[in-house]
PDB file of C-alpha atoms in Angstrom:
ATOM      1  CA  GLN N  55       0.018   0.031  -0.060  1.00 89.00           C
ATOM      2  CA  VAL N  56       1.184   3.550  -0.742  1.00 91.00           C
ATOM      3  CA  GLN N  57       2.221   5.407   2.414  1.00 96.00           C
ATOM      4  CA  LEU N  58       3.538   8.948   2.845  1.00 97.00           C
ATOM      5  CA  VAL N  59       4.817   9.775   6.341  1.00 97.00           C
ATOM      6  CA  GLU N  60       5.833  13.337   7.354  1.00 98.00           C
ATOM      7  CA  SER N  61       8.254  14.105  10.088  1.00 97.00           C
ATOM      8  CA  GLY N  62      10.551  17.018  11.258  1.00 98.00           C
ATOM      9  CA  GLY N  63       7.894  19.367  12.571  1.00 98.00           C
ATOM     10  CA  GLY N  64       8.210  21.190  15.864  1.00 98.00           C
ATOM     11  CA  LEU N  65       8.416  24.497  17.642  1.00 98.00           C
ATOM     12  CA  VAL N  66      10.898  27.090  16.460  1.00 98.00           C
ATOM     13  CA  GLN N  67      11.427  30.900  16.970  1.00 98.00           C
ATOM     14  CA  ALA N  68      10.787  33.385  14.246  1.00 98.00           C
ATOM     15  CA  GLY N  69      13.795  33.546  11.850  1.00 98.00           C
ATOM     16  CA  GLY N  70      14.675  30.039  12.497  1.00 98.00           C
ATOM     17  CA  SER N  71      14.777  26.916  10.233  1.00 98.00           C
ATOM     18  CA  LEU N  72      13.303  23.487   9.930  1.00 98.00           C
ATOM     19  CA  ARG N  73      13.551  20.652   7.474  1.00 98.00           C
ATOM     20  CA  LEU N  74      10.525  18.393   6.907  1.00 98.00           C
ATOM     21  CA  SER N  75      10.846  14.913   5.571  1.00 98.00           C
ATOM     22  CA  CYS N  76       8.235  12.873   3.657  1.00 98.00           C
ATOM     23  CA  ALA N  77       9.069   9.166   3.535  1.00 97.00           C
ATOM     24  CA  ALA N  78       7.350   7.478   0.443  1.00 97.00           C
ATOM     25  CA  SER N  79       6.786   3.740   0.165  1.00 96.00           C
ATOM     26  CA  GLY N  80       4.528   1.193  -1.577  1.00 93.00           C
ATOM     27  CA  ARG N  81       5.353   1.861  -5.287  1.00 89.00           C
ATOM     28  CA  SER N  82       7.611   3.588  -7.703  1.00 91.00           C
ATOM     29  CA  PHE N  83       6.887   7.307  -7.822  1.00 92.00           C
ATOM     30  CA  THR N  84       8.307   7.637 -11.358  1.00 91.00           C
ATOM     31  CA  GLY N  85       5.789   9.918 -13.299  1.00 91.00           C
ATOM     32  CA  TYR N  86       4.436  11.470 -10.134  1.00 94.00           C
ATOM     33  CA  THR N  87       4.500  14.971  -8.773  1.00 95.00           C
ATOM     34  CA  MET N  88       5.287  15.302  -5.102  1.00 96.00           C
ATOM     35  CA  GLY N  89       3.847  18.355  -3.273  1.00 97.00           C
ATOM     36  CA  TRP N  90       3.836  20.091   0.069  1.00 98.00           C
ATOM     37  CA  PHE N  91       0.732  21.828   1.439  1.00 98.00           C
ATOM     38  CA  ARG N  92      -0.259  23.371   4.769  1.00 98.00           C
ATOM     39  CA  GLN N  93      -3.378  24.081   6.624  1.00 98.00           C
ATOM     40  CA  ALA N  94      -3.724  26.697   9.508  1.00 97.00           C
ATOM     41  CA  PRO N  95      -6.731  26.658  11.949  1.00 93.00           C
ATOM     42  CA  ALA N  96      -9.934  27.933  10.232  1.00 93.00           C
ATOM     43  CA  LYS N  97      -8.207  28.134   6.850  1.00 96.00           C
ATOM     44  CA  GLU N  98      -8.259  26.082   3.704  1.00 95.00           C
ATOM     45  CA  ARG N  99      -5.415  23.804   2.716  1.00 96.00           C
ATOM     46  CA  GLU N 100      -2.738  25.876   0.891  1.00 96.00           C
ATOM     47  CA  PHE N 101      -0.296  24.787  -1.859  1.00 96.00           C
ATOM     48  CA  LEU N 102       3.406  25.462  -1.025  1.00 97.00           C
ATOM     49  CA  ALA N 103       5.755  23.612  -3.381  1.00 97.00           C
ATOM     50  CA  ALA N 104       5.900  20.785  -5.871  1.00 96.00           C
ATOM     51  CA  ILE N 105       8.572  18.705  -7.563  1.00 95.00           C
ATOM     52  CA  SER N 106       8.320  16.155 -10.378  1.00 94.00           C
ATOM     53  CA  TRP N 107       9.853  12.793  -9.224  1.00 93.00           C
ATOM     54  CA  SER N 108      11.387  11.912 -12.623  1.00 91.00           C
ATOM     55  CA  TYR N 109      12.982  15.220 -13.600  1.00 91.00           C
ATOM     56  CA  GLY N 110      13.237  17.417 -10.436  1.00 93.00           C
ATOM     57  CA  ASN N 111      11.414  20.322 -11.885  1.00 94.00           C
ATOM     58  CA  THR N 112      10.111  22.577  -9.117  1.00 95.00           C
ATOM     59  CA  TYR N 113       7.301  25.187  -8.598  1.00 95.00           C
ATOM     60  CA  TYR N 114       6.726  27.469  -5.601  1.00 96.00           C
ATOM     61  CA  ALA N 115       3.866  29.481  -4.139  1.00 96.00           C
ATOM     62  CA  ASP N 116       4.643  33.203  -3.930  1.00 95.00           C
ATOM     63  CA  SER N 117       4.268  33.139  -0.127  1.00 91.00           C
ATOM     64  CA  VAL N 118       7.285  30.808   0.360  1.00 94.00           C
ATOM     65  CA  LYS N 119       9.510  31.373  -2.783  1.00 94.00           C
ATOM     66  CA  GLY N 120      12.951  32.380  -1.687  1.00 96.00           C
ATOM     67  CA  ARG N 121      12.523  30.987   1.809  1.00 97.00           C
ATOM     68  CA  PHE N 122      11.511  27.322   1.220  1.00 98.00           C
ATOM     69  CA  THR N 123      13.113  24.595  -1.015  1.00 98.00           C
ATOM     70  CA  ILE N 124      11.722  21.358  -2.035  1.00 98.00           C
ATOM     71  CA  SER N 125      13.997  18.424  -3.033  1.00 98.00           C
ATOM     72  CA  ARG N 126      13.856  14.621  -3.342  1.00 96.00           C
ATOM     73  CA  ASP N 127      16.343  11.714  -2.802  1.00 95.00           C
ATOM     74  CA  GLY N 128      15.750   8.860  -5.033  1.00 91.00           C
ATOM     75  CA  VAL N 129      17.830   6.501  -3.030  1.00 91.00           C
ATOM     76  CA  LYS N 130      16.014   7.201   0.238  1.00 94.00           C
ATOM     77  CA  ASN N 131      12.634   7.623  -1.526  1.00 94.00           C
ATOM     78  CA  THR N 132      12.170  10.759   0.541  1.00 97.00           C
ATOM     79  CA  VAL N 133      10.932  14.289  -0.264  1.00 97.00           C
ATOM     80  CA  TYR N 134      12.124  17.274   1.750  1.00 98.00           C
ATOM     81  CA  LEU N 135      10.975  20.829   2.507  1.00 98.00           C
ATOM     82  CA  GLN N 136      13.739  23.063   3.769  1.00 98.00           C
ATOM     83  CA  MET N 137      12.134  26.086   5.501  1.00 98.00           C
ATOM     84  CA  ASN N 138      14.241  29.177   6.310  1.00 98.00           C
ATOM     85  CA  SER N 139      13.341  32.568   7.856  1.00 97.00           C
ATOM     86  CA  LEU N 140      10.266  31.171   9.441  1.00 97.00           C
ATOM     87  CA  LYS N 141       7.468  33.589  10.419  1.00 96.00           C
ATOM     88  CA  PRO N 142       4.645  33.199  12.969  1.00 97.00           C
ATOM     89  CA  GLU N 143       2.210  33.056   9.945  1.00 95.00           C
ATOM     90  CA  ASP N 144       3.932  29.834   8.762  1.00 97.00           C
ATOM     91  CA  THR N 145       2.375  28.119  11.752  1.00 98.00           C
ATOM     92  CA  ALA N 146       0.219  25.191  10.455  1.00 98.00           C
ATOM     93  CA  VAL N 147      -0.100  21.497   9.904  1.00 98.00           C
ATOM     94  CA  TYR N 148       2.219  20.586   6.939  1.00 98.00           C
ATOM     95  CA  TYR N 149       1.170  17.672   4.495  1.00 98.00           C
ATOM     96  CA  CYS N 150       3.087  15.797   1.937  1.00 98.00           C
ATOM     97  CA  ALA N 151       1.072  14.529  -1.126  1.00 97.00           C
ATOM     98  CA  ALA N 152       1.618  12.663  -4.429  1.00 96.00           C
ATOM     99  CA  ALA N 153      -0.223  13.232  -7.724  1.00 94.00           C
ATOM    100  CA  TYR N 154      -0.237  10.922 -10.766  1.00 91.00           C
ATOM    101  CA  ASP N 155       1.169  13.566 -13.092  1.00 85.00           C
ATOM    102  CA  ILE N 156       4.630  13.853 -14.626  1.00 76.00           C
ATOM    103  CA  GLU N 157       4.431  17.660 -14.567  1.00 78.00           C
ATOM    104  CA  VAL N 158       4.106  19.728 -11.435  1.00 77.00           C
ATOM    105  CA  VAL N 159       0.514  20.420 -10.295  1.00 82.00           C
ATOM    106  CA  THR N 160      -0.800  22.787  -7.587  1.00 87.00           C
ATOM    107  CA  THR N 161      -4.491  21.920  -7.216  1.00 90.00           C
ATOM    108  CA  THR N 162      -5.393  19.620  -4.232  1.00 92.00           C
ATOM    109  CA  SER N 163      -7.952  17.682  -6.159  1.00 92.00           C
ATOM    110  CA  HIS N 164      -5.223  16.332  -8.457  1.00 92.00           C
ATOM    111  CA  TYR N 165      -3.306  14.587  -5.626  1.00 94.00           C
ATOM    112  CA  ASP N 166      -4.069  10.937  -5.144  1.00 93.00           C
ATOM    113  CA  TYR N 167      -2.144  10.234  -1.877  1.00 96.00           C
ATOM    114  CA  TRP N 168      -1.805  12.165   1.302  1.00 97.00           C
ATOM    115  CA  GLY N 169       0.286  11.939   4.503  1.00 98.00           C
ATOM    116  CA  GLN N 170      -1.171  12.504   8.034  1.00 97.00           C
ATOM    117  CA  GLY N 171       0.630  15.802   8.521  1.00 97.00           C
ATOM    118  CA  THR N 172       3.170  17.299  10.866  1.00 98.00           C
ATOM    119  CA  GLN N 173       2.793  20.280  13.080  1.00 98.00           C
ATOM    120  CA  VAL N 174       5.004  23.372  12.661  1.00 98.00           C
ATOM    121  CA  THR N 175       4.745  26.218  15.231  1.00 98.00           C
ATOM    122  CA  VAL N 176       6.699  29.430  14.846  1.00 98.00           C
ATOM    123  CA  SER N 177       6.797  31.663  17.886  1.00 98.00           C
ATOM    124  CA  SER N 178       7.459  35.500  18.003  1.00 93.00           C
TER     125      SER N 178
END
């Protein structure tokens, strides 16, 4: 069965950094897009970044471009989100997802698999 398991969340001060990991298993992800989303209390799920598994092409939301970096490790079957210069408004549950599309996609409805999420809290 396909599984996506996020880790690396926690409590950090504003201006600090965290690296989130998404361990993917259950199938080959060749031809898939891997994405990161977040959801804050009382808000809709927000797209952050995506990467094509096969080619490494990336796409970022304007809110995180220049601060966050998405990458993948084919040997470890893991997707990462490096988050720098964190702000209190970055506080949310962060989700990893996979879409059956060789090109990057940003719409939640296109994603076939989701992890359970990891909490990121940024204090002032």
